[in-house]
Amino acid sequence: MSDIFREVDEDLRRDQIMTFWKRYGGFVIAAAVLVVAATAGNVGWKHWRTTRMEERTAVLSEALAKLRPADENSQPDLKAAADALSAVGAKLGDGHADIARLYEAGLRAREGERDKAIALYDQVAGTAGTDPMLRDLATLLSVQLQLDTGDAAALRTRLAPLLKAGNAWKAAATEASGLLAARAGDNAGAASLFKELSEDSTAPQALRARATELAALYAATK
């Protein structure tokens, strides 16, 4: 059982933060700038806010640049990047601080600092005014780090809002909920969740394929 949790945990931890930033990062920053530009009634205020947004984006980008290896034969210094993100995260405002903390948490997890990573994810998830998509992502990633160790019932409760139709993270949350159900001994519940995921046409194919196998596994052991 622990091998299943470990495989899923490592797969999701490794890919999701980078996938999210590649897919949504530019949109988040651009949308924030557009909102400022659209709602500011005063030209001076609009200019100041836009400038501040650009400055924060530049600061975040500088910290993220530490993830790039110096050359093709070297590896990025993940700890240095995490420390840089920690420093800028304390100074940035709006969604930039949340993005910095999400990145930092992912790096801390990869470096084996699981407790620090969980605390950072929970900080983002619990901060008032956090963008709902970032909040839900932080909740999901926190739960994924605790799949094999945390209180299964409490973690499933945290995931419940993410299981609603239309949530960007519904598929991954369904998989995590199924694993938690199995860990709690609810094989029938796990089989049902994995069957639902395997039939979800909006879910990534890799998740659906894995869900098909897990649904069969737990259906056979109800």
Short mmCIF file of C-alpha atoms in Angstrom, two decimals:
data_model
loop_
_atom_site.label_atom_id
_atom_site.label_comp_id
_atom_site.label_asym_id
_atom_site.label_seq_id
_atom_site.Cartn_x
_atom_site.Cartn_y
_atom_site.Cartn_z
CA MET A 1 0.00 0.00 0.00
CA SER A 2 2.74 2.45 0.93
CA ASP A 3 4.32 1.92 -2.50
CA ILE A 4 1.12 3.14 -4.18
CA PHE A 5 1.00 6.24 -1.99
CA ARG A 6 4.68 6.93 -2.60
CA GLU A 7 4.37 6.59 -6.37
CA VAL A 8 1.37 8.90 -6.59
CA ASP A 9 2.85 11.36 -4.10
CA GLU A 10 6.16 11.61 -5.95
CA ASP A 11 4.55 11.90 -9.39
CA LEU A 12 2.23 14.68 -8.33
CA ARG A 13 4.76 16.55 -6.24
CA ARG A 14 7.30 16.55 -9.03
CA ASP A 15 5.04 17.82 -11.76
CA GLN A 16 2.18 19.95 -10.51
CA ILE A 17 3.82 23.20 -9.46
CA MET A 18 5.81 23.50 -12.69
CA THR A 19 2.79 22.43 -14.73
CA PHE A 20 0.63 25.04 -13.03
CA TRP A 21 3.13 27.85 -13.57
CA LYS A 22 3.72 26.96 -17.23
CA ARG A 23 -0.02 26.78 -17.83
CA TYR A 24 -1.33 29.61 -15.69
CA GLY A 25 1.58 31.73 -14.44
CA GLY A 26 1.60 34.23 -17.27
CA PHE A 27 -2.16 34.42 -17.16
CA VAL A 28 -2.21 35.12 -13.43
CA ILE A 29 0.24 37.99 -13.76
CA ALA A 30 -1.33 39.37 -16.93
CA ALA A 31 -4.82 39.14 -15.47
CA ALA A 32 -3.74 40.97 -12.35
CA VAL A 33 -2.26 43.77 -14.41
CA LEU A 34 -5.41 43.97 -16.54
CA VAL A 35 -7.64 44.13 -13.48
CA VAL A 36 -5.59 47.00 -12.12
CA ALA A 37 -5.72 48.79 -15.44
CA ALA A 38 -9.46 48.24 -15.85
CA THR A 39 -10.54 49.31 -12.40
CA ALA A 40 -8.22 52.17 -11.59
CA GLY A 41 -10.03 55.44 -12.12
CA ASN A 42 -7.05 57.69 -11.61
CA VAL A 43 -4.21 57.74 -14.15
CA GLY A 44 -1.57 58.27 -11.49
CA TRP A 45 -2.97 55.48 -9.34
CA LYS A 46 -3.17 53.18 -12.36
CA HIS A 47 0.44 53.90 -13.26
CA TRP A 48 1.62 53.31 -9.70
CA ARG A 49 -0.23 50.03 -9.37
CA THR A 50 0.93 48.75 -12.75
CA THR A 51 4.51 49.69 -11.91
CA ARG A 52 4.28 47.89 -8.59
CA MET A 53 2.92 44.79 -10.33
CA GLU A 54 5.80 44.84 -12.80
CA GLU A 55 8.31 45.26 -9.98
CA ARG A 56 6.88 42.31 -8.06
CA THR A 57 6.90 40.17 -11.19
CA ALA A 58 10.54 41.05 -11.78
CA VAL A 59 11.47 40.17 -8.18
CA LEU A 60 9.71 36.82 -8.43
CA SER A 61 11.29 36.08 -11.81
CA GLU A 62 14.74 36.83 -10.40
CA ALA A 63 14.23 34.32 -7.59
CA LEU A 64 12.89 31.71 -10.02
CA ALA A 65 15.93 32.21 -12.23
CA LYS A 66 17.95 30.32 -9.60
CA LEU A 67 16.16 27.18 -10.77
CA ARG A 68 18.05 27.37 -14.04
CA PRO A 69 21.32 25.40 -13.98
CA ALA A 70 24.49 27.37 -14.69
CA ASP A 71 25.20 25.15 -17.70
CA GLU A 72 24.07 21.91 -19.29
CA ASN A 73 26.40 19.86 -17.09
CA SER A 74 25.21 21.21 -13.75
CA GLN A 75 22.10 20.91 -11.62
CA PRO A 76 20.10 23.81 -10.18
CA ASP A 77 20.71 24.62 -6.51
CA LEU A 78 17.24 23.86 -5.16
CA LYS A 79 18.02 25.02 -1.63
CA ALA A 80 19.35 28.36 -2.87
CA ALA A 81 16.25 28.80 -5.00
CA ALA A 82 13.98 27.91 -2.06
CA ASP A 83 15.80 30.36 0.21
CA ALA A 84 15.51 33.09 -2.43
CA LEU A 85 11.80 32.44 -2.80
CA SER A 86 11.38 32.54 0.97
CA ALA A 87 13.04 35.93 1.11
CA VAL A 88 10.98 37.48 -1.67
CA GLY A 89 7.76 35.81 -0.54
CA ALA A 90 7.89 37.81 2.67
CA LYS A 91 8.08 41.06 0.70
CA LEU A 92 5.68 40.49 -2.17
CA GLY A 93 1.98 41.16 -2.07
CA ASP A 94 -1.12 39.94 -3.84
CA GLY A 95 -0.85 36.63 -5.68
CA HIS A 96 2.89 36.93 -6.22
CA ALA A 97 3.63 35.99 -2.60
CA ASP A 98 1.35 32.97 -2.89
CA ILE A 99 3.09 31.82 -6.07
CA ALA A 100 6.50 32.27 -4.43
CA ARG A 101 5.40 30.17 -1.45
CA LEU A 102 3.96 27.45 -3.69
CA TYR A 103 7.24 27.21 -5.57
CA GLU A 104 9.23 27.28 -2.35
CA ALA A 105 7.08 24.53 -0.84
CA GLY A 106 7.61 22.32 -3.88
CA LEU A 107 11.37 22.78 -3.62
CA ARG A 108 11.38 22.13 0.14
CA ALA A 109 9.47 18.90 -0.47
CA ARG A 110 11.96 17.78 -3.10
CA GLU A 111 14.77 18.51 -0.65
CA GLY A 112 13.12 16.35 2.00
CA GLU A 113 11.82 19.23 4.13
CA ARG A 114 8.29 17.88 4.18
CA ASP A 115 7.09 19.68 7.31
CA LYS A 116 8.25 23.05 5.96
CA ALA A 117 6.55 22.33 2.66
CA ILE A 118 3.26 21.41 4.33
CA ALA A 119 3.39 24.55 6.47
CA LEU A 120 3.91 26.71 3.38
CA TYR A 121 1.08 25.07 1.48
CA ASP A 122 -1.21 25.49 4.48
CA GLN A 123 -0.18 29.13 4.78
CA VAL A 124 -1.26 29.79 1.19
CA ALA A 125 -4.48 27.80 1.62
CA GLY A 126 -5.35 29.64 4.82
CA THR A 127 -4.57 33.19 3.74
CA ALA A 128 -7.62 35.40 3.33
CA GLY A 129 -7.97 36.76 -0.18
CA THR A 130 -5.90 34.07 -1.85
CA ASP A 131 -7.02 33.37 -5.41
CA PRO A 132 -9.38 30.35 -5.23
CA MET A 133 -7.37 28.39 -7.80
CA LEU A 134 -4.13 28.91 -5.87
CA ARG A 135 -5.88 28.20 -2.56
CA ASP A 136 -7.26 24.90 -3.83
CA LEU A 137 -3.93 23.94 -5.36
CA ALA A 138 -2.19 24.61 -2.04
CA THR A 139 -4.77 22.48 -0.23
CA LEU A 140 -4.32 19.63 -2.70
CA LEU A 141 -0.53 19.71 -2.53
CA SER A 142 -0.57 19.80 1.27
CA VAL A 143 -2.85 16.77 1.38
CA GLN A 144 -0.73 14.90 -1.17
CA LEU A 145 2.32 15.30 1.06
CA GLN A 146 0.36 13.69 3.90
CA LEU A 147 -1.31 10.83 2.01
CA ASP A 148 0.60 8.15 3.87
CA THR A 149 0.91 9.86 7.26
CA GLY A 150 -1.89 12.35 7.98
CA ASP A 151 -5.32 11.80 9.49
CA ALA A 152 -7.25 10.26 6.58
CA ALA A 153 -10.67 11.55 7.63
CA ALA A 154 -9.42 15.09 8.22
CA LEU A 155 -7.59 15.15 4.91
CA ARG A 156 -10.68 13.92 3.03
CA THR A 157 -12.67 16.72 4.64
CA ARG A 158 -10.14 19.24 3.36
CA LEU A 159 -10.44 17.81 -0.15
CA ALA A 160 -14.25 17.82 -0.23
CA PRO A 161 -14.62 21.33 -1.74
CA LEU A 162 -12.22 20.37 -4.54
CA LEU A 163 -14.46 17.48 -5.62
CA LYS A 164 -17.16 19.77 -6.94
CA ALA A 165 -17.80 19.82 -10.68
CA GLY A 166 -15.79 22.47 -12.46
CA ASN A 167 -12.97 22.65 -9.93
CA ALA A 168 -9.61 22.81 -11.72
CA TRP A 169 -8.12 20.20 -9.39
CA LYS A 170 -11.09 17.82 -9.17
CA ALA A 171 -9.37 14.87 -10.85
CA ALA A 172 -6.27 14.95 -8.66
CA ALA A 173 -8.42 15.53 -5.56
CA THR A 174 -10.57 12.51 -6.46
CA GLU A 175 -7.50 10.32 -6.77
CA ALA A 176 -6.16 11.55 -3.42
CA SER A 177 -9.57 10.97 -1.80
CA GLY A 178 -9.63 7.42 -3.16
CA LEU A 179 -6.20 6.68 -1.73
CA LEU A 180 -7.23 8.09 1.64
CA ALA A 181 -10.40 6.00 1.63
CA ALA A 182 -8.32 2.90 0.93
CA ARG A 183 -5.90 3.80 3.69
CA ALA A 184 -8.81 4.06 6.11
CA GLY A 185 -10.00 0.58 5.10
CA ASP A 186 -12.95 1.79 3.02
CA ASN A 187 -12.20 -0.27 -0.07
CA ALA A 188 -15.73 0.10 -1.43
CA GLY A 189 -15.50 3.87 -1.17
CA ALA A 190 -12.07 3.82 -2.78
CA ALA A 191 -13.31 1.66 -5.66
CA SER A 192 -16.24 4.03 -6.22
CA LEU A 193 -14.01 7.10 -6.33
CA PHE A 194 -11.51 5.49 -8.68
CA LYS A 195 -14.32 4.27 -10.96
CA GLU A 196 -15.70 7.81 -11.08
CA LEU A 197 -12.27 9.16 -11.96
CA SER A 198 -11.67 6.52 -14.63
CA GLU A 199 -14.89 7.62 -16.36
CA ASP A 200 -14.21 11.36 -16.10
CA SER A 201 -13.56 12.53 -19.66
CA THR A 202 -12.11 15.81 -18.39
CA ALA A 203 -9.40 14.10 -16.32
CA PRO A 204 -5.86 13.65 -17.68
CA GLN A 205 -5.39 10.31 -19.40
CA ALA A 206 -2.62 9.24 -17.02
CA LEU A 207 -4.91 9.72 -14.02
CA ARG A 208 -7.77 7.86 -15.73
CA ALA A 209 -5.52 4.91 -16.59
CA ARG A 210 -4.20 4.67 -13.05
CA ALA A 211 -7.74 5.02 -11.66
CA THR A 212 -8.94 2.13 -13.83
CA GLU A 213 -6.30 -0.15 -12.31
CA LEU A 214 -6.99 1.01 -8.76
CA ALA A 215 -10.77 0.70 -9.19
CA ALA A 216 -10.33 -2.94 -10.21
CA LEU A 217 -7.93 -3.57 -7.34
CA TYR A 218 -10.22 -2.22 -4.63
CA ALA A 219 -13.42 -3.59 -6.17
CA ALA A 220 -11.90 -7.05 -5.82
CA THR A 221 -11.20 -6.51 -2.12
CA LYS A 222 -14.47 -4.89 -0.97
#
